Tab-separated table of C-alpha atoms in Angstrom:
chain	number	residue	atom	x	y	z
A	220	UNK	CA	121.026	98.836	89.335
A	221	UNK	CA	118.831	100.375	86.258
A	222	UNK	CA	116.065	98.349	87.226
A	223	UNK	CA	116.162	100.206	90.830
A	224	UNK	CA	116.963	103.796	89.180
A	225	UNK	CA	113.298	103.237	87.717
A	226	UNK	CA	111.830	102.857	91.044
A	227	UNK	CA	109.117	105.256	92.679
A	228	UNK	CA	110.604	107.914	94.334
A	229	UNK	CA	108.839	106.318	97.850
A	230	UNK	CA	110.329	102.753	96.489
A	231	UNK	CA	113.647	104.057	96.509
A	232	UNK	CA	113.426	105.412	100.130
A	233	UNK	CA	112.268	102.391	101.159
A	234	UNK	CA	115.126	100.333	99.114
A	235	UNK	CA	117.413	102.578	101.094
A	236	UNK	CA	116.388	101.297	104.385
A	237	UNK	CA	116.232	97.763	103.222
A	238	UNK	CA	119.384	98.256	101.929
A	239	UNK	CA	120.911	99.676	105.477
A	240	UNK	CA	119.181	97.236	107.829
A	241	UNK	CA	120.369	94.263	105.732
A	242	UNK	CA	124.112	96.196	106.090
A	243	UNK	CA	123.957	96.134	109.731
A	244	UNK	CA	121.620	93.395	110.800
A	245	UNK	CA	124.787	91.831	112.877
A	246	UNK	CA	123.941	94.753	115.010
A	247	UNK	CA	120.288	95.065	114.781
A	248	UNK	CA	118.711	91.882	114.618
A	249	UNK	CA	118.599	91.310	118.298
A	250	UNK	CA	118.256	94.520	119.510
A	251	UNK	CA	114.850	96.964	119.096
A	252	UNK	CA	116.319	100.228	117.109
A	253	UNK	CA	114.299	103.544	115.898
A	254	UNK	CA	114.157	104.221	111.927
A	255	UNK	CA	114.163	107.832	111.451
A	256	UNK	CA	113.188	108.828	108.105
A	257	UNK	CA	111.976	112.504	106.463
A	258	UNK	CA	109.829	110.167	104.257
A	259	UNK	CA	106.184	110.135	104.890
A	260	UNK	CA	105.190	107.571	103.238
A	261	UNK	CA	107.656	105.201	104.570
A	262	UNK	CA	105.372	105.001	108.224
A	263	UNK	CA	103.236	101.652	106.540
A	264	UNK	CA	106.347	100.260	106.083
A	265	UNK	CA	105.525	97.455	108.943
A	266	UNK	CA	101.934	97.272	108.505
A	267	UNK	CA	102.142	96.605	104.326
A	268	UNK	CA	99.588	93.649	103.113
A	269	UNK	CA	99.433	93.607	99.325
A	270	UNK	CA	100.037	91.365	96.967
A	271	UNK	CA	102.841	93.539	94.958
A	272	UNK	CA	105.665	90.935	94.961
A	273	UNK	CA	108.323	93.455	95.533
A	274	UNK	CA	106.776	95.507	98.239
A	275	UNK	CA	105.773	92.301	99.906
A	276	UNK	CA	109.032	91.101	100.240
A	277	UNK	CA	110.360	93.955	101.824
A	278	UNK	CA	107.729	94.174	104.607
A	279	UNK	CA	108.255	90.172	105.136
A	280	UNK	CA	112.101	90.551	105.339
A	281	UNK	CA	111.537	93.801	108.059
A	282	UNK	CA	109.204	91.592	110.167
A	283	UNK	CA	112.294	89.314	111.862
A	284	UNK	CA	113.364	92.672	113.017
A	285	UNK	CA	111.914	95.181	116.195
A	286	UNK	CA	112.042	98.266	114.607
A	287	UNK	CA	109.950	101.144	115.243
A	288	UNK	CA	109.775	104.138	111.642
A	289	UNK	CA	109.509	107.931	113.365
A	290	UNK	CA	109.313	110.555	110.742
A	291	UNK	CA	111.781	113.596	111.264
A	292	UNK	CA	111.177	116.517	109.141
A	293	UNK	CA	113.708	117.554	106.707
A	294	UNK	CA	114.834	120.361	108.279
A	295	UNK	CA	115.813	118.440	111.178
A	296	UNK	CA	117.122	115.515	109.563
A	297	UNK	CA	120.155	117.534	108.809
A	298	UNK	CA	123.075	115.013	108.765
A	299	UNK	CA	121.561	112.173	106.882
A	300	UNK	CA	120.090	115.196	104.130
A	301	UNK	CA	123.832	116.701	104.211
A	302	UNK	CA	125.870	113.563	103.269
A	303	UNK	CA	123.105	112.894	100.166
A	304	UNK	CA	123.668	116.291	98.847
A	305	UNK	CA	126.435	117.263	95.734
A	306	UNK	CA	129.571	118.793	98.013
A	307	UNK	CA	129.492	122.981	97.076
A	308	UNK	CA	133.054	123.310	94.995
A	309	UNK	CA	132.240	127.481	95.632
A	310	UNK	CA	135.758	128.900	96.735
A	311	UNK	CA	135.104	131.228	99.867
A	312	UNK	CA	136.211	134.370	98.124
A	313	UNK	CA	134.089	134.092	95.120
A	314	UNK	CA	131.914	136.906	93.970
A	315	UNK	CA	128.375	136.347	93.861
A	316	UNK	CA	127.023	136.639	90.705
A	317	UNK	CA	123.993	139.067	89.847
A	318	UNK	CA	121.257	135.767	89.438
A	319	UNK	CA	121.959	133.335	92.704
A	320	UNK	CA	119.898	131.161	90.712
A	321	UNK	CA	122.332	130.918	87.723
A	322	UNK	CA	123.855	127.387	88.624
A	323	UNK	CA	120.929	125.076	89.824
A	324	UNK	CA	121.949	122.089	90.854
A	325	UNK	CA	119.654	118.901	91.686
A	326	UNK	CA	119.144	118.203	95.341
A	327	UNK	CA	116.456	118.148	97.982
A	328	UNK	CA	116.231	122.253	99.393
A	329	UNK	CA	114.044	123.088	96.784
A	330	UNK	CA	111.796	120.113	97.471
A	331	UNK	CA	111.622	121.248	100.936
A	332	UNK	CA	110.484	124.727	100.270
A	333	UNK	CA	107.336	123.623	97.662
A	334	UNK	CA	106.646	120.771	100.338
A	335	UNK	CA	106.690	123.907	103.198
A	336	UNK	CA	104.271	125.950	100.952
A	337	UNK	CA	101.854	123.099	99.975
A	338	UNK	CA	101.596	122.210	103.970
A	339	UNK	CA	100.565	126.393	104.356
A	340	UNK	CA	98.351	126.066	101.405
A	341	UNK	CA	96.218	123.561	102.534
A	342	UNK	CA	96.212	124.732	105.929
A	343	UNK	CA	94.323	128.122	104.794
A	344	UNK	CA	92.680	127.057	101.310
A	345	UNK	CA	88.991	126.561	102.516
A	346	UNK	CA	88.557	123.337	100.335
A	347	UNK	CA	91.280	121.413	102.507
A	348	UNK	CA	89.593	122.552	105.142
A	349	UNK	CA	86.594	120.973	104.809
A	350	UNK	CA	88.305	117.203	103.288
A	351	UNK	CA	90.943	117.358	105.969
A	352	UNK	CA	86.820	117.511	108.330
A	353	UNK	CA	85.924	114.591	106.256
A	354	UNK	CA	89.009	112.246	106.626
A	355	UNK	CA	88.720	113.079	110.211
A	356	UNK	CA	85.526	111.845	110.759
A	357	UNK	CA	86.608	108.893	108.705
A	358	UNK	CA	89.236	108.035	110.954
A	359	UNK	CA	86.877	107.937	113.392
A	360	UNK	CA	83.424	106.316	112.092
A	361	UNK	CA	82.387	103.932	110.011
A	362	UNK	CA	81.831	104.844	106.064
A	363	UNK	CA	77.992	105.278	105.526
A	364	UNK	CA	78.058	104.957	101.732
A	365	UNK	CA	80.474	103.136	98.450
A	366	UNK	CA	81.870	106.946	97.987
A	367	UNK	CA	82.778	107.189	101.736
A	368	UNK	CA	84.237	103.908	101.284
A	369	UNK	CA	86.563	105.029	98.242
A	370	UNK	CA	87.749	108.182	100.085
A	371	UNK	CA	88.917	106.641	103.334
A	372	UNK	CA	90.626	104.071	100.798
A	373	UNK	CA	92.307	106.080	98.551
A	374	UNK	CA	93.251	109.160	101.009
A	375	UNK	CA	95.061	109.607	104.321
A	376	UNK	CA	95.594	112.174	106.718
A	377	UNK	CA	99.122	112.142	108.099
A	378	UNK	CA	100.771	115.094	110.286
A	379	UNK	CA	97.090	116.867	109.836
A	380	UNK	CA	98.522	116.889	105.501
A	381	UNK	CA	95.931	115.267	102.586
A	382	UNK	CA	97.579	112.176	100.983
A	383	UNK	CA	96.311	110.186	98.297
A	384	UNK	CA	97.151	106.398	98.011
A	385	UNK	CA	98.428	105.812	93.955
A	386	UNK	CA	98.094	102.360	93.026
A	387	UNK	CA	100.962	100.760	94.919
A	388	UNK	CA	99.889	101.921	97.603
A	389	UNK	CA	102.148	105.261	98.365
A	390	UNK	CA	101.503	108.012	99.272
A	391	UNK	CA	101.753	111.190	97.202
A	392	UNK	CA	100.695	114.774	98.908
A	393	UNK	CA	97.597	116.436	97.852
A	394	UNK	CA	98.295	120.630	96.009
A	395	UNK	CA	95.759	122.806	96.308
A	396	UNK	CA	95.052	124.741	93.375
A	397	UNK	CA	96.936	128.076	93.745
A	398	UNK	CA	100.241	125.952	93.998
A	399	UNK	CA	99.518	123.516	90.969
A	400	UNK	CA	101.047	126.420	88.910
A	401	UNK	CA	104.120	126.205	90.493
A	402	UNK	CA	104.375	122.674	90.604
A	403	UNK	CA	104.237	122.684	86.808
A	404	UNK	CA	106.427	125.567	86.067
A	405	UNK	CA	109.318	123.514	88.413
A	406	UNK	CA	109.176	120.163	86.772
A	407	UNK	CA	108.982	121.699	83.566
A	408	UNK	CA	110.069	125.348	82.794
A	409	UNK	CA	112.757	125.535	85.309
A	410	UNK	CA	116.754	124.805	84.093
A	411	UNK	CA	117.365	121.693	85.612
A	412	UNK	CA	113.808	120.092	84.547
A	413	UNK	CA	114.759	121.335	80.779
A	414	UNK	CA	111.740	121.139	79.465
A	415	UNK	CA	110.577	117.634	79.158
A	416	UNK	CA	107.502	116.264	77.257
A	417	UNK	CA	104.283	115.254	78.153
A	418	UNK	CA	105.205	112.026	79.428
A	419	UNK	CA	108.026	112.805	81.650
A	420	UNK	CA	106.830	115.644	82.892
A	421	UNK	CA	103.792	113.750	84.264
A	422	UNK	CA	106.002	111.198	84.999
A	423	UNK	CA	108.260	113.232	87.769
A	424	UNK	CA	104.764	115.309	88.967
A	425	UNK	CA	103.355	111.393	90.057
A	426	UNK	CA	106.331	110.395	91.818
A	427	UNK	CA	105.585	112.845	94.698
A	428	UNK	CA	102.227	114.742	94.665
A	429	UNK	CA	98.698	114.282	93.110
A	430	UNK	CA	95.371	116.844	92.811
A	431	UNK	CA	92.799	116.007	90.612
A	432	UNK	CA	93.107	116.506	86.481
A	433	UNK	CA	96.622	116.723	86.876
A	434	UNK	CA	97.132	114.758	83.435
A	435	UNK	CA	94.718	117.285	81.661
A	436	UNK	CA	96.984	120.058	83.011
A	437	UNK	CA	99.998	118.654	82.128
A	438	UNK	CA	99.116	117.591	78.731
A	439	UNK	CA	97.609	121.786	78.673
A	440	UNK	CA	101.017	122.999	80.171
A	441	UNK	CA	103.286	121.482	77.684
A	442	UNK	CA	101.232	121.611	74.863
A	443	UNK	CA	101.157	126.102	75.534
A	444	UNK	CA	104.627	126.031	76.202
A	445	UNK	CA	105.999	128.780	73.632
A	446	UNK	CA	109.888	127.251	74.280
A	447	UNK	CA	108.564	123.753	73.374
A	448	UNK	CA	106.871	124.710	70.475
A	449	UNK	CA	109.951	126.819	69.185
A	450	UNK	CA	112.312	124.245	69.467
A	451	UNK	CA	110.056	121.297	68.209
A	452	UNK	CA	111.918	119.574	65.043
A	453	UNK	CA	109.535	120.716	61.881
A	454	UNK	CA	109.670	121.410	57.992
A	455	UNK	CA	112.603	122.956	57.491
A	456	UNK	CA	113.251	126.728	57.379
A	457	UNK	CA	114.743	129.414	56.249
A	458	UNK	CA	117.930	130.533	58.539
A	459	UNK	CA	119.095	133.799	59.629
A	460	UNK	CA	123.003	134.120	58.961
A	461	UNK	CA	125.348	132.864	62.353
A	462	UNK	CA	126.297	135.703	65.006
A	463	UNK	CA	129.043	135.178	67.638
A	464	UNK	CA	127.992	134.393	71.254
A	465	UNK	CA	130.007	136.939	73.896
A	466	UNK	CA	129.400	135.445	77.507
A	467	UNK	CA	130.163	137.428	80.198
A	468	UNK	CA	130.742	134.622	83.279
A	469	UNK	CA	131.843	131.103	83.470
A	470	UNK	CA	129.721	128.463	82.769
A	471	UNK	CA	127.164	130.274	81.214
A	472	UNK	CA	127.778	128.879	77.401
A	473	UNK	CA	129.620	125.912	76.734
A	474	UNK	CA	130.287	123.567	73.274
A	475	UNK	CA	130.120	119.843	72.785
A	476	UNK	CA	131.113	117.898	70.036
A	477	UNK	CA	132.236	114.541	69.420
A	478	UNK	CA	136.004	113.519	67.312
A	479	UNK	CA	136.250	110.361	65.667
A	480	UNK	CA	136.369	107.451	64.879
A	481	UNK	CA	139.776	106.886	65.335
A	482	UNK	CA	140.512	103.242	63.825
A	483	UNK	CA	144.272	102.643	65.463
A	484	UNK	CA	142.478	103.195	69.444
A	485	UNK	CA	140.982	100.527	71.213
A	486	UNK	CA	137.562	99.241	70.631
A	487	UNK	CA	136.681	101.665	73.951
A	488	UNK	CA	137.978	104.758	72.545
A	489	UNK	CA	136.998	105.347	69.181
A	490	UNK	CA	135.502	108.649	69.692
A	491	UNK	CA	136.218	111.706	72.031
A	492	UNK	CA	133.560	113.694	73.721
A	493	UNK	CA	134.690	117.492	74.259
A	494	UNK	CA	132.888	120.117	76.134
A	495	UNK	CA	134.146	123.306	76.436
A	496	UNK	CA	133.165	126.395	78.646
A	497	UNK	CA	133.544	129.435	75.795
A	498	UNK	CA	134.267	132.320	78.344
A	499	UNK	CA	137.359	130.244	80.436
A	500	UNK	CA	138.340	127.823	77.261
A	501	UNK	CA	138.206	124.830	80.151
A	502	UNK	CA	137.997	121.399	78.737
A	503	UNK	CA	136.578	118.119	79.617
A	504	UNK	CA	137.201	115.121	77.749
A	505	UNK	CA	136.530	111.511	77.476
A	506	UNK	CA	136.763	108.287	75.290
A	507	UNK	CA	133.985	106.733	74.664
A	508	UNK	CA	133.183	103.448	72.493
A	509	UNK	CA	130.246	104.885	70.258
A	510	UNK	CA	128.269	108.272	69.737
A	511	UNK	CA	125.170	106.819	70.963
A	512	UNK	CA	122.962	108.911	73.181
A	513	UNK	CA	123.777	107.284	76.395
A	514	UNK	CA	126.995	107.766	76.127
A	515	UNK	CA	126.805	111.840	76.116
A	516	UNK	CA	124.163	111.750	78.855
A	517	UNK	CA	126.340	110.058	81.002
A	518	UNK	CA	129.628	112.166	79.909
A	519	UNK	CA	127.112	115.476	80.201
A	520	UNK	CA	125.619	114.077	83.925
A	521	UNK	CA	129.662	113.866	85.421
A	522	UNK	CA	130.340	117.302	84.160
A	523	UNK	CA	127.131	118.745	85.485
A	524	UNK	CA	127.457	117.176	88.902
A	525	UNK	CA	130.591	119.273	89.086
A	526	UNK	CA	130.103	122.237	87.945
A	527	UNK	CA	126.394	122.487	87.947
A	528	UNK	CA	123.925	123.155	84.834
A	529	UNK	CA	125.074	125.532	82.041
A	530	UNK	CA	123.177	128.403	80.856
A	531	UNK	CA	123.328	126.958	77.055
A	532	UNK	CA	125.053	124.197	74.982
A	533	UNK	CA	126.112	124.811	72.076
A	534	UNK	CA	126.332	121.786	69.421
A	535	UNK	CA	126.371	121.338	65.550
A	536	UNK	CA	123.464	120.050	63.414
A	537	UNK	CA	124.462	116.200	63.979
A	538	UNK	CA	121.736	113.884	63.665
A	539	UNK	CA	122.691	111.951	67.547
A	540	UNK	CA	122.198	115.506	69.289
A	541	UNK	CA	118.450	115.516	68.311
A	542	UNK	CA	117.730	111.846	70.476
């Protein structure tokens, strides 16, 4: 539903194994069964007491069942991770091109690899080191002080990893400094993040890791971002005359624009989204009921989880590209 699209990234795991124990409880609800999961955070999922409504009524719903939750690690938890992944429409004989990274598409490898290198990170950076000492001794003594007491609260030490416990109680991993630059750079200078602002930017960073200042160096990050501030609606200026665009592989350029309205079609199709790849001249079109942003999004997301992100789109000045 939209409501569940919103959710926490965490939320959403756990929605999925609502979801399938509620599927098969004919087969479950007698029987003790193993949930394997390459979620983390998804281990409290018995032992949650909170008063969060939602959350609550998960854990309640799980208790009529004997269940145990093992984490597997991604890179073992092959099948499940292969059937939630976009198929690969690559023909055999292809070519590679001369960037492998030209068509990024959004799934869960490149997750995988940042989550590998934050794990190395804090296992050499000094200053994990010595919290990781900390939470360890917390695990196994009694806080002394209020500021013991808000550490062994707000962080956990799972799999011999830092977590830190956001508001509702998930957990988001801890980056050490000398990977907070990459963190930034993928959420919001690579292709598929597309530069978003502030707010979503911070947004995506929150759903799955935490260090400390991280709104300061968002807000710094997007604020010095040179493509941000060249693309940032302003007074209006002077133009330098149009020049053709040559590309020299598929996908790399394509056009949208939108035909219509066409009074005789149906209420549904009064307009016609086109998008165009400018180096093949292949087409995809649609009806759509109104030129409202939503509507392209969702025309642009079906292409894209085809084909994969273009290089560049090219559209006119229309006022409902700039929303």
């Amino acid at each position: 539903t939209p409501t569940e699209k919103k959710y926490h990234i965490n939320e959403q795991e756990v929605l999925a194994a609502v979801w399938a124990i509620r599927k098969y409880r004919m087969f479950l609800q007698d029987a003790p069964f193993r949930l394997f999961t390459d979620n983390r955070a998804l281990l409290w999922l018995k032992r949650y007491q909170d008063e969060r409504a939602k959350l609550t009524r998960w854990a309640l719903m799980l208790q009529g069942y004997q269940f145990s939750v093992t984490h597997v690690p991604g890179t073992r938890n092959e099948f499940p991770d292969f059937l939630s992944r976009n198929p690969d429409q690559t023909p055999e004989d292809d070519q590679p091109t001369s960037d492998p990274n030209q068509y990024p598409t959004l799934n869960a490898i490149q997750e995988r690899t940042v989550y590998e290198e934050i794990v190395e990170a804090q296992r050499t950076d000094e200053s994990c080191q010595l919290d990781k000492a900390r939470l360890q001794r917390l695990q196994r003594e009694e806080p002394v002080d209020a500021e013991e007491r808000r550490i062994k609260e707000e962080y956990a030490l799972v799999d011999g990893c830092i977590w830190r416990r956001n508001p509702d109680a998930l957990l988001l991993l801890y980056v050490p400094r000398p990977l907070r630059r990459r963190i930034l750079e993928e959420y919001h200078d690579s292709p598929h993040a597309a530069h978003p602002g502030r707010d979503e930017t911070l947004l995506a960073i929150q759903r799955r890791y935490w260090w400390p200042k991280l709104v300061r160096d968002v807000t710094d990050w997007v604020k010095s971002c040179t493509i941000c501030a060249a693309v940032k609606i302003g007074p209006p200026q002077a133009k330098a005359p149009l020049r053709p665009r040559t590309p020299t592989e598929p996908w790399q350029v394509v056009s949208l624009d939108v035909l219509g309205p066409y009074e005789e079609a149906p209420r549904q199709s009064r307009y016609v989204v086109v998008l165009m790849d400018t180096f093949t001249r292949w087409v995809e079109v649609k009806p759509v009921a109104t030129t409202r942003a939503k509507e392209l999004v969702t025309f642009m997301e079906e292409v894209f989880a085809r084909y994969g992100y273009p290089a560049s789109i090219i559209t006119d000045a229309a006022r409902l590209y700039q929303s």
